[in-house]
PDB file of C-alpha atoms and ligand atoms in Angstrom:
ATOM      1  CA  UNK S 288       0.085   0.196   0.291  1.00  0.00           C
ATOM      2  CA  UNK S 289       1.195   3.806  -0.381  1.00  0.00           C
ATOM      3  CA  UNK S 290       2.753   3.569  -3.715  1.00  0.00           C
ATOM      4  CA  UNK S 291      -0.152   2.226  -5.727  1.00  0.00           C
ATOM      5  CA  UNK S 292      -1.903   4.823  -8.398  1.00  0.00           C
ATOM      6  CA  UNK S 293      -5.629   5.024  -7.518  1.00  0.00           C
ATOM      7  CA  UNK S 294      -8.337   6.205  -9.824  1.00  0.00           C
ATOM      8  CA  UNK S 295     -12.160   6.493  -8.629  1.00  0.00           C
ATOM      9  CA  UNK S 296     -15.352   6.982 -10.702  1.00  0.00           C
ATOM     10  CA  UNK S 297     -18.990   7.201  -9.405  1.00  0.00           C
ATOM     11  CA  UNK S 298     -21.240   5.475 -11.757  1.00  0.00           C
ATOM     12  CA  UNK S 299     -24.190   6.686 -12.595  1.00  0.00           C
ATOM     13  CA  UNK S 300     -27.062   4.309 -12.486  1.00  0.00           C
ATOM     14  CA  UNK S 301     -29.337   6.469 -15.006  1.00  0.00           C
ATOM     15  CA  UNK S 302     -27.524   6.387 -17.666  1.00  0.00           C
ATOM     16  CA  UNK S 303     -26.968   3.643 -20.122  1.00  0.00           C
ATOM     17  CA  UNK S 304     -25.456   5.427 -22.962  1.00  0.00           C
ATOM     18  CA  UNK S 305     -22.862   6.712 -20.913  1.00  0.00           C
ATOM     19  CA  UNK S 306     -22.251   3.407 -19.083  1.00  0.00           C
ATOM     20  CA  UNK S 307     -18.437   2.350 -20.298  1.00  0.00           C
ATOM     21  CA  UNK S 308     -17.153   6.006 -19.949  1.00  0.00           C
ATOM     22  CA  UNK S 309     -15.040   5.161 -16.505  1.00  0.00           C
ATOM     23  CA  UNK S 310     -13.455   1.839 -18.366  1.00  0.00           C
ATOM     24  CA  UNK S 311     -12.629   3.543 -21.489  1.00  0.00           C
ATOM     25  CA  UNK S 312     -10.726   5.950 -19.470  1.00  0.00           C
ATOM     26  CA  UNK S 313      -8.913   3.556 -17.370  1.00  0.00           C
ATOM     27  CA  UNK S 314      -8.171   1.912 -20.402  1.00  0.00           C
ATOM     28  CA  UNK S 315      -6.771   5.433 -21.401  1.00  0.00           C
ATOM     29  CA  UNK S 316      -4.803   5.795 -18.374  1.00  0.00           C
ATOM     30  CA  UNK S 317      -3.218   2.258 -18.693  1.00  0.00           C
ATOM     31  CA  UNK S 318      -1.984   2.995 -21.904  1.00  0.00           C
ATOM     32  CA  UNK S 319      -0.509   6.383 -20.953  1.00  0.00           C
ATOM     33  CA  UNK S 320       1.203   4.509 -18.156  1.00  0.00           C
ATOM     34  CA  UNK S 321       2.307   2.223 -20.200  1.00  0.00           C
ATOM     35  CA  UNK S 322       0.891  -1.135 -19.438  1.00  0.00           C
ATOM     36  CA  UNK S 323       0.792  -4.370 -21.849  1.00  0.00           C
ATOM     37  CA  UNK S 324      -2.076  -4.318 -24.571  1.00  0.00           C
ATOM     38  CA  UNK S 325      -3.258  -7.913 -23.123  1.00  0.00           C
ATOM     39  CA  UNK S 326      -3.176  -6.404 -19.502  1.00  0.00           C
ATOM     40  CA  UNK S 327      -5.264  -3.415 -20.559  1.00  0.00           C
ATOM     41  CA  UNK S 328      -7.993  -5.027 -22.730  1.00  0.00           C
ATOM     42  CA  UNK S 329      -8.454  -7.328 -20.033  1.00  0.00           C
ATOM     43  CA  UNK S 330      -8.782  -4.847 -16.940  1.00  0.00           C
ATOM     44  CA  UNK S 331     -10.890  -2.729 -19.283  1.00  0.00           C
ATOM     45  CA  UNK S 332     -13.763  -5.347 -20.176  1.00  0.00           C
ATOM     46  CA  UNK S 333     -13.564  -6.962 -16.876  1.00  0.00           C
ATOM     47  CA  UNK S 334     -14.155  -3.215 -15.418  1.00  0.00           C
ATOM     48  CA  UNK S 335     -17.031  -2.626 -18.292  1.00  0.00           C
ATOM     49  CA  UNK S 336     -18.824  -5.697 -17.323  1.00  0.00           C
ATOM     50  CA  UNK S 337     -19.225  -4.608 -13.599  1.00  0.00           C
ATOM     51  CA  UNK S 338     -20.061  -0.908 -14.616  1.00  0.00           C
ATOM     52  CA  UNK S 339     -22.618  -2.581 -16.846  1.00  0.00           C
ATOM     53  CA  UNK S 340     -23.868  -4.895 -13.806  1.00  0.00           C
ATOM     54  CA  UNK S 341     -24.182  -1.779 -11.875  1.00  0.00           C
ATOM     55  CA  UNK S 342     -26.294   0.119 -13.851  1.00  0.00           C
ATOM     56  CA  UNK S 343     -28.336  -2.633 -14.941  1.00  0.00           C
ATOM     57  CA  UNK S 344     -29.140  -4.299 -11.910  1.00  0.00           C
ATOM     58  CA  UNK S 345     -28.048  -2.123  -9.038  1.00  0.00           C
ATOM     59  CA  UNK S 346     -28.619   1.480  -9.894  1.00  0.00           C
ATOM     60  CA  UNK S 347     -25.374   2.576 -10.278  1.00  0.00           C
ATOM     61  CA  UNK S 348     -22.609   2.691  -7.706  1.00  0.00           C
ATOM     62  CA  UNK S 349     -18.402   3.275  -6.964  1.00  0.00           C
ATOM     63  CA  UNK S 350     -15.659   1.810  -9.284  1.00  0.00           C
ATOM     64  CA  UNK S 351     -12.048   2.055  -8.106  1.00  0.00           C
ATOM     65  CA  UNK S 352      -9.001   1.301  -9.629  1.00  0.00           C
ATOM     66  CA  UNK S 353      -5.481   0.403  -7.964  1.00  0.00           C
ATOM     67  CA  UNK S 354      -2.706   0.359 -10.095  1.00  0.00           C
ATOM     68  CA  UNK S 355       0.480  -1.279  -8.692  1.00  0.00           C
ATOM     69  CA  UNK S 356       3.639  -2.187 -10.875  1.00  0.00           C
ATOM     70  CA  UNK S 357       3.004  -5.907 -11.104  1.00  0.00           C
ATOM     71  CA  UNK S 358      -1.019  -5.826 -10.491  1.00  0.00           C
ATOM     72  CA  UNK S 359      -4.215  -3.932 -10.897  1.00  0.00           C
ATOM     73  CA  UNK S 360      -7.140  -4.099  -8.761  1.00  0.00           C
ATOM     74  CA  UNK S 361     -10.488  -3.292  -9.679  1.00  0.00           C
ATOM     75  CA  UNK S 362     -13.047  -2.348  -6.797  1.00  0.00           C
ATOM     76  CA  UNK S 363     -16.537  -2.048  -7.739  1.00  0.00           C
ATOM     77  CA  UNK S 364     -19.337  -1.597  -5.058  1.00  0.00           C
ATOM     78  CA  UNK S 365     -22.729  -0.717  -4.773  1.00  0.00           C
ATOM     79  CA  UNK S 366     -25.661  -0.528  -2.830  1.00  0.00           C
ATOM     80  CA  UNK S 367     -28.295  -2.849  -5.206  1.00  0.00           C
ATOM     81  CA  UNK S 368     -30.417  -5.262  -4.300  1.00  0.00           C
ATOM     82  CA  UNK S 369     -27.633  -7.895  -3.725  1.00  0.00           C
ATOM     83  CA  UNK S 370     -27.036 -11.105  -5.307  1.00  0.00           C
ATOM     84  CA  UNK S 371     -29.117 -14.245  -3.996  1.00  0.00           C
ATOM     85  CA  UNK S 372     -27.179 -17.086  -4.927  1.00  0.00           C
ATOM     86  CA  UNK S 373     -23.831 -15.858  -6.150  1.00  0.00           C
ATOM     87  CA  UNK S 374     -22.827 -19.511  -7.543  1.00  0.00           C
ATOM     88  CA  UNK S 375     -25.565 -19.142  -9.922  1.00  0.00           C
ATOM     89  CA  UNK S 376     -25.166 -15.661 -11.133  1.00  0.00           C
ATOM     90  CA  UNK S 377     -21.337 -16.726 -11.774  1.00  0.00           C
ATOM     91  CA  UNK S 378     -22.968 -19.727 -14.652  1.00  0.00           C
ATOM     92  CA  UNK S 379     -22.619 -18.825 -18.039  1.00  0.00           C
ATOM     93  CA  UNK S 380     -26.283 -17.812 -19.330  1.00  0.00           C
ATOM     94  CA  UNK S 381     -27.736 -16.967 -15.808  1.00  0.00           C
ATOM     95  CA  UNK S 382     -29.478 -13.458 -16.356  1.00  0.00           C
ATOM     96  CA  UNK S 383     -32.345 -11.821 -14.608  1.00  0.00           C
ATOM     97  CA  UNK S 384     -31.944  -8.423 -16.956  1.00  0.00           C
ATOM     98  CA  UNK S 385     -35.503  -7.300 -18.367  1.00  0.00           C
ATOM     99  CA  UNK S 386     -35.996  -7.248 -22.097  1.00  0.00           C
ATOM    100  CA  UNK S 387     -35.502  -3.401 -22.405  1.00  0.00           C
ATOM    101  CA  UNK S 388     -31.494  -4.499 -21.526  1.00  0.00           C
ATOM    102  CA  UNK S 389     -31.642  -7.059 -23.693  1.00  0.00           C
ATOM    103  CA  UNK S 390     -32.643  -5.324 -26.649  1.00  0.00           C
ATOM    104  CA  UNK S 391     -29.563  -3.439 -26.393  1.00  0.00           C
ATOM    105  CA  UNK S 392     -27.402  -6.507 -26.482  1.00  0.00           C
ATOM    106  CA  UNK S 393     -27.047  -6.969 -22.585  1.00  0.00           C
ATOM    107  CA  UNK S 394     -28.315  -9.619 -20.757  1.00  0.00           C
ATOM    108  CA  UNK S 395     -26.425 -12.598 -22.184  1.00  0.00           C
ATOM    109  CA  UNK S 396     -25.399 -13.848 -18.583  1.00  0.00           C
ATOM    110  CA  UNK S 397     -22.220 -13.819 -19.477  1.00  0.00           C
ATOM    111  CA  UNK S 398     -20.962 -10.583 -17.611  1.00  0.00           C
ATOM    112  CA  UNK S 399     -19.513 -12.297 -14.456  1.00  0.00           C
ATOM    113  CA  UNK S 400     -18.265 -15.224 -16.371  1.00  0.00           C
ATOM    114  CA  UNK S 401     -16.259 -12.663 -18.464  1.00  0.00           C
ATOM    115  CA  UNK S 402     -15.227 -10.402 -15.644  1.00  0.00           C
ATOM    116  CA  UNK S 403     -13.743 -14.238 -13.683  1.00  0.00           C
ATOM    117  CA  UNK S 404     -12.255 -15.080 -17.656  1.00  0.00           C
ATOM    118  CA  UNK S 405     -10.131 -11.941 -17.715  1.00  0.00           C
ATOM    119  CA  UNK S 406      -8.997 -11.505 -14.089  1.00  0.00           C
ATOM    120  CA  UNK S 407      -6.608 -13.743 -11.924  1.00  0.00           C
ATOM    121  CA  UNK S 408      -8.888 -13.336  -8.864  1.00  0.00           C
ATOM    122  CA  UNK S 409     -12.446 -12.378  -8.420  1.00  0.00           C
ATOM    123  CA  UNK S 410     -13.913 -11.764  -5.010  1.00  0.00           C
ATOM    124  CA  UNK S 411     -17.899 -11.275  -4.656  1.00  0.00           C
ATOM    125  CA  UNK S 412     -19.192 -10.304  -1.480  1.00  0.00           C
ATOM    126  CA  UNK S 413     -23.092  -9.599  -1.638  1.00  0.00           C
ATOM    127  CA  UNK S 414     -25.873  -9.162   0.764  1.00  0.00           C
ATOM    128  CA  UNK S 415     -29.309  -9.178  -0.157  1.00  0.00           C
ATOM    129  CA  UNK S 416     -30.942  -5.474   0.375  1.00  0.00           C
ATOM    130  CA  UNK S 417     -27.288  -4.115   1.218  1.00  0.00           C
ATOM    131  CA  UNK S 418     -25.306  -4.408  -1.860  1.00  0.00           C
ATOM    132  CA  UNK S 419     -22.655  -6.047  -3.928  1.00  0.00           C
ATOM    133  CA  UNK S 420     -19.002  -5.526  -3.661  1.00  0.00           C
ATOM    134  CA  UNK S 421     -16.700  -7.049  -6.329  1.00  0.00           C
ATOM    135  CA  UNK S 422     -12.795  -7.413  -6.265  1.00  0.00           C
ATOM    136  CA  UNK S 423     -10.713  -8.009  -8.955  1.00  0.00           C
ATOM    137  CA  UNK S 424      -7.286  -8.740  -9.682  1.00  0.00           C
ATOM    138  CA  UNK S 425      -5.162  -8.728 -12.800  1.00  0.00           C
ATOM    139  CA  UNK S 426      -1.395  -9.177 -12.942  1.00  0.00           C
ATOM    140  CA  UNK S 427       0.836  -8.151 -15.104  1.00  0.00           C
ATOM    141  CA  UNK S 428       2.930 -10.768 -16.403  1.00  0.00           C
TER     142      UNK S 428
ATOM    143  CA  UNK I 297      -4.743  -7.108 -44.808  1.00  0.00           C
ATOM    144  CA  UNK I 298      -5.387  -3.579 -43.442  1.00  0.00           C
ATOM    145  CA  UNK I 299      -8.949  -2.184 -42.875  1.00  0.00           C
ATOM    146  CA  UNK I 300      -8.664   0.070 -45.681  1.00  0.00           C
ATOM    147  CA  UNK I 301      -7.900  -3.077 -48.011  1.00  0.00           C
ATOM    148  CA  UNK I 302     -10.611  -4.848 -46.384  1.00  0.00           C
ATOM    149  CA  UNK I 303     -13.034  -1.849 -47.065  1.00  0.00           C
ATOM    150  CA  UNK I 304     -12.159  -2.064 -50.749  1.00  0.00           C
ATOM    151  CA  UNK I 305     -12.170  -5.902 -50.973  1.00  0.00           C
ATOM    152  CA  UNK I 306     -15.682  -6.000 -49.332  1.00  0.00           C
ATOM    153  CA  UNK I 307     -17.000  -2.850 -51.159  1.00  0.00           C
ATOM    154  CA  UNK I 308     -18.018  -1.360 -47.408  1.00  0.00           C
ATOM    155  CA  UNK I 309     -19.424   2.095 -46.944  1.00  0.00           C
ATOM    156  CA  UNK I 310     -17.388   3.978 -44.356  1.00  0.00           C
ATOM    157  CA  UNK I 311     -19.687   5.504 -41.235  1.00  0.00           C
ATOM    158  CA  UNK I 312     -16.988   6.447 -39.054  1.00  0.00           C
ATOM    159  CA  UNK I 313     -13.175   6.086 -39.634  1.00  0.00           C
ATOM    160  CA  UNK I 314      -9.847   5.870 -37.347  1.00  0.00           C
ATOM    161  CA  UNK I 315      -6.715   4.088 -38.262  1.00  0.00           C
ATOM    162  CA  UNK I 316      -7.655   2.332 -41.317  1.00  0.00           C
ATOM    163  CA  UNK I 317      -3.951   1.051 -41.860  1.00  0.00           C
ATOM    164  CA  UNK I 318      -4.719  -1.479 -38.705  1.00  0.00           C
ATOM    165  CA  UNK I 319      -4.177  -4.772 -39.434  1.00  0.00           C
ATOM    166  CA  UNK I 320      -7.513  -7.001 -39.588  1.00  0.00           C
ATOM    167  CA  UNK I 321      -6.262 -10.136 -38.028  1.00  0.00           C
ATOM    168  CA  UNK I 322      -9.400 -12.116 -37.839  1.00  0.00           C
ATOM    169  CA  UNK I 323     -13.151 -12.222 -37.568  1.00  0.00           C
ATOM    170  CA  UNK I 324     -16.175 -12.197 -35.282  1.00  0.00           C
ATOM    171  CA  UNK I 325     -19.687 -11.922 -35.639  1.00  0.00           C
ATOM    172  CA  UNK I 326     -22.627 -11.626 -32.853  1.00  0.00           C
ATOM    173  CA  UNK I 327     -24.944  -9.103 -31.552  1.00  0.00           C
ATOM    174  CA  UNK I 328     -24.579 -10.095 -27.808  1.00  0.00           C
ATOM    175  CA  UNK I 329     -22.125  -7.548 -26.292  1.00  0.00           C
ATOM    176  CA  UNK I 330     -20.508 -10.068 -23.645  1.00  0.00           C
ATOM    177  CA  UNK I 331     -20.287 -12.487 -26.073  1.00  0.00           C
ATOM    178  CA  UNK I 332     -18.128 -10.236 -28.329  1.00  0.00           C
ATOM    179  CA  UNK I 333     -16.299  -9.011 -25.058  1.00  0.00           C
ATOM    180  CA  UNK I 334     -15.698 -12.478 -24.110  1.00  0.00           C
ATOM    181  CA  UNK I 335     -14.773 -14.359 -27.488  1.00  0.00           C
ATOM    182  CA  UNK I 336     -13.667 -11.595 -30.219  1.00  0.00           C
ATOM    183  CA  UNK I 337      -9.688 -11.308 -30.229  1.00  0.00           C
ATOM    184  CA  UNK I 338      -7.919  -8.052 -30.662  1.00  0.00           C
ATOM    185  CA  UNK I 339      -7.412  -7.074 -34.063  1.00  0.00           C
ATOM    186  CA  UNK I 340     -10.589  -8.930 -35.458  1.00  0.00           C
ATOM    187  CA  UNK I 341     -13.444  -7.508 -37.535  1.00  0.00           C
ATOM    188  CA  UNK I 342     -16.685  -7.535 -35.695  1.00  0.00           C
ATOM    189  CA  UNK I 343     -19.589  -8.117 -37.806  1.00  0.00           C
ATOM    190  CA  UNK I 344     -22.964  -6.923 -36.252  1.00  0.00           C
ATOM    191  CA  UNK I 345     -26.539  -5.408 -36.787  1.00  0.00           C
ATOM    192  CA  UNK I 346     -26.041  -3.979 -33.452  1.00  0.00           C
ATOM    193  CA  UNK I 347     -26.146  -0.025 -33.551  1.00  0.00           C
ATOM    194  CA  UNK I 348     -26.767   1.525 -30.390  1.00  0.00           C
ATOM    195  CA  UNK I 349     -24.143   3.483 -28.164  1.00  0.00           C
ATOM    196  CA  UNK I 350     -22.277   0.475 -26.290  1.00  0.00           C
ATOM    197  CA  UNK I 351     -21.305  -0.703 -29.466  1.00  0.00           C
ATOM    198  CA  UNK I 352     -18.508   1.819 -29.631  1.00  0.00           C
ATOM    199  CA  UNK I 353     -17.444   1.049 -26.008  1.00  0.00           C
ATOM    200  CA  UNK I 354     -17.298  -2.632 -26.680  1.00  0.00           C
ATOM    201  CA  UNK I 355     -15.261  -2.082 -29.996  1.00  0.00           C
ATOM    202  CA  UNK I 356     -12.812   0.411 -27.743  1.00  0.00           C
ATOM    203  CA  UNK I 357     -12.446  -2.178 -24.950  1.00  0.00           C
ATOM    204  CA  UNK I 358     -12.188  -5.494 -27.229  1.00  0.00           C
ATOM    205  CA  UNK I 359      -9.999  -3.822 -29.555  1.00  0.00           C
ATOM    206  CA  UNK I 360     -11.526  -4.758 -32.399  1.00  0.00           C
ATOM    207  CA  UNK I 361      -9.688  -3.322 -35.775  1.00  0.00           C
ATOM    208  CA  UNK I 362     -13.255  -2.402 -37.211  1.00  0.00           C
ATOM    209  CA  UNK I 363     -17.124  -2.965 -36.699  1.00  0.00           C
ATOM    210  CA  UNK I 364     -18.806  -3.876 -40.052  1.00  0.00           C
ATOM    211  CA  UNK I 365     -22.658  -3.224 -39.883  1.00  0.00           C
ATOM    212  CA  UNK I 366     -24.565  -5.725 -41.855  1.00  0.00           C
ATOM    213  CA  UNK I 367     -27.676  -5.953 -43.465  1.00  0.00           C
ATOM    214  CA  UNK I 368     -27.386  -2.035 -44.210  1.00  0.00           C
ATOM    215  CA  UNK I 369     -27.555  -1.055 -40.779  1.00  0.00           C
ATOM    216  CA  UNK I 370     -26.738   2.478 -39.844  1.00  0.00           C
ATOM    217  CA  UNK I 371     -25.619   4.504 -36.758  1.00  0.00           C
ATOM    218  CA  UNK I 372     -27.443   7.656 -35.170  1.00  0.00           C
ATOM    219  CA  UNK I 373     -25.756  10.798 -36.331  1.00  0.00           C
ATOM    220  CA  UNK I 374     -24.823  10.812 -32.292  1.00  0.00           C
ATOM    221  CA  UNK I 375     -23.405   7.250 -32.070  1.00  0.00           C
ATOM    222  CA  UNK I 376     -21.619   8.211 -35.312  1.00  0.00           C
ATOM    223  CA  UNK I 377     -20.036  11.055 -33.928  1.00  0.00           C
ATOM    224  CA  UNK I 378     -19.160   9.006 -30.670  1.00  0.00           C
ATOM    225  CA  UNK I 379     -17.407   6.766 -32.780  1.00  0.00           C
ATOM    226  CA  UNK I 380     -15.567   9.099 -34.950  1.00  0.00           C
ATOM    227  CA  UNK I 381     -14.242  10.772 -31.500  1.00  0.00           C
ATOM    228  CA  UNK I 382     -12.976   7.653 -30.319  1.00  0.00           C
ATOM    229  CA  UNK I 383     -11.150   6.800 -33.108  1.00  0.00           C
ATOM    230  CA  UNK I 384     -13.430   3.480 -34.159  1.00  0.00           C
ATOM    231  CA  UNK I 385     -13.444   2.281 -37.664  1.00  0.00           C
ATOM    232  CA  UNK I 386     -17.243   1.662 -38.511  1.00  0.00           C
ATOM    233  CA  UNK I 387     -18.846   0.626 -42.139  1.00  0.00           C
ATOM    234  CA  UNK I 388     -21.797  -0.478 -43.403  1.00  0.00           C
ATOM    235  CA  UNK I 389     -22.932  -3.128 -45.855  1.00  0.00           C
ATOM    236  CA  UNK I 390     -25.805  -4.105 -47.221  1.00  0.00           C
ATOM    237  CA  UNK I 391     -25.260  -8.070 -47.276  1.00  0.00           C
ATOM    238  CA  UNK I 392     -26.345  -9.960 -44.379  1.00  0.00           C
ATOM    239  CA  UNK I 393     -23.769 -10.988 -41.852  1.00  0.00           C
ATOM    240  CA  UNK I 394     -23.597 -14.702 -43.215  1.00  0.00           C
ATOM    241  CA  UNK I 395     -22.573 -13.274 -46.619  1.00  0.00           C
ATOM    242  CA  UNK I 396     -19.939 -10.591 -44.989  1.00  0.00           C
ATOM    243  CA  UNK I 397     -18.517 -13.253 -42.918  1.00  0.00           C
ATOM    244  CA  UNK I 398     -18.107 -15.805 -45.715  1.00  0.00           C
ATOM    245  CA  UNK I 399     -16.557 -13.063 -48.034  1.00  0.00           C
ATOM    246  CA  UNK I 400     -14.292 -11.828 -45.085  1.00  0.00           C
ATOM    247  CA  UNK I 401     -13.024 -15.492 -44.079  1.00  0.00           C
ATOM    248  CA  UNK I 402     -11.872 -16.095 -47.534  1.00  0.00           C
ATOM    249  CA  UNK I 403     -10.098 -12.970 -47.590  1.00  0.00           C
ATOM    250  CA  UNK I 404      -8.116 -13.878 -44.631  1.00  0.00           C
TER     251      UNK I 404
HETATM  252  N1  ADP R 267     -24.079  -5.680  -9.154  1.00  0.00           N
HETATM  253  C1  ADP R 267     -25.425  -6.827  -9.082  1.00  0.00           C
HETATM  254  N2  ADP R 267     -26.238  -6.119  -8.345  1.00  0.00           N
HETATM  255  C2  ADP R 267     -27.147  -7.227  -8.416  1.00  0.00           C
HETATM  256  N3  ADP R 267     -26.932  -8.231  -8.876  1.00  0.00           N
HETATM  257  C3  ADP R 267     -26.308  -8.500 -10.126  1.00  0.00           C
HETATM  258  C4  ADP R 267     -25.374  -7.841  -9.921  1.00  0.00           C
HETATM  259  N4  ADP R 267     -24.364  -8.106 -10.942  1.00  0.00           N
HETATM  260  C5  ADP R 267     -24.933  -9.152 -11.584  1.00  0.00           C
HETATM  261  N5  ADP R 267     -25.931  -9.462 -10.752  1.00  0.00           N
HETATM  262  C6  ADP R 267     -26.860 -10.402 -10.544  1.00  0.00           C
HETATM  263  O1  ADP R 267     -26.078 -11.606 -11.752  1.00  0.00           O
HETATM  264  C7  ADP R 267     -26.846 -11.980 -12.960  1.00  0.00           C
HETATM  265  C8  ADP R 267     -25.629 -12.651 -14.346  1.00  0.00           C
HETATM  266  O2  ADP R 267     -24.826 -11.237 -14.485  1.00  0.00           O
HETATM  267  P1  ADP R 267     -24.120 -11.481 -15.389  1.00  0.00           P
HETATM  268  O3  ADP R 267     -23.257 -12.451 -15.509  1.00  0.00           O
HETATM  269  O4  ADP R 267     -23.431 -10.100 -15.605  1.00  0.00           O
HETATM  270  O5  ADP R 267     -25.225 -11.360 -16.702  1.00  0.00           O
HETATM  271  P2  ADP R 267     -26.075  -9.841 -17.075  1.00  0.00           P
HETATM  272  O6  ADP R 267     -25.824  -8.764 -16.727  1.00  0.00           O
HETATM  273  O7  ADP R 267     -26.370 -10.299 -18.416  1.00  0.00           O
HETATM  274  O8  ADP R 267     -27.729 -10.714 -16.841  1.00  0.00           O
HETATM  275  C9  ADP R 267     -27.555 -10.915 -13.261  1.00  0.00           C
HETATM  276  O9  ADP R 267     -28.499 -11.242 -14.278  1.00  0.00           O
HETATM  277  C10 ADP R 267     -28.004 -10.348 -11.935  1.00  0.00           C
HETATM  278  O10 ADP R 267     -28.942 -10.972 -11.678  1.00  0.00           O
HETATM  279 MG1   MG R 268     -23.730  -8.310 -16.874  1.00  0.00          MG
END
């Protein structure tokens, strides 16, 4: 701790179109910092999926990105409804997204699986009625 | 093959142009955005009929070389402007995704 660079974003829960701005910003910053393209791609996709989830399922939230020389940590925290069954939610294809969201191309139930696929570590803590906190780590090889 | 060479070979109409000298290294087709982010590779040409603003973020983050809108799909002016501001290559074609992918596969 202490040496990391930290970026904070507030994710607007009402705006579907602007969802992704934080991830695109992180991508830009990591590129300026000279991280490898593959690391940048994995971080920004994992973060985007989390960002979209907070907009669709949790009325927005907060995103923090901690940049260390050897790893990037993404922390997403919301005060939405929480996830009842985390194992079920992690399965490919499981989704409670409404049709309006599906019409935009989201809601395929592949968001959490993508977050797992692109990160080395992923922890999901969730309490019904309280919110969800997701911590992901991408190692810089 | 570069994006610009692919565009002439497939007779694509430009909607938004960025770095058209970028190399196209593969292709992917799909309209479900998480599938695209999970399965498309960096450098792919992405064939889709989706046209909402989120495709710009997906193309940026998945690092695709170009987006090809099939079936004559066009972007709303705001979305086209957003794509231009992010330097994303977007083209449109009257052909179906099936036919476009067949032609693209033969080129690559
Ligand atoms: N931040 C969140 N708050 C509440 N529920 C969530 C959150 N993120 C995911 N979920 C639940 O997990 C399910 C699966 O998420 P995901 O794999 O991203 O698929 P999708 O977003 O396409 O539905 C969602 O449909 C939703 O029920
Ligand atoms: Mg999702």
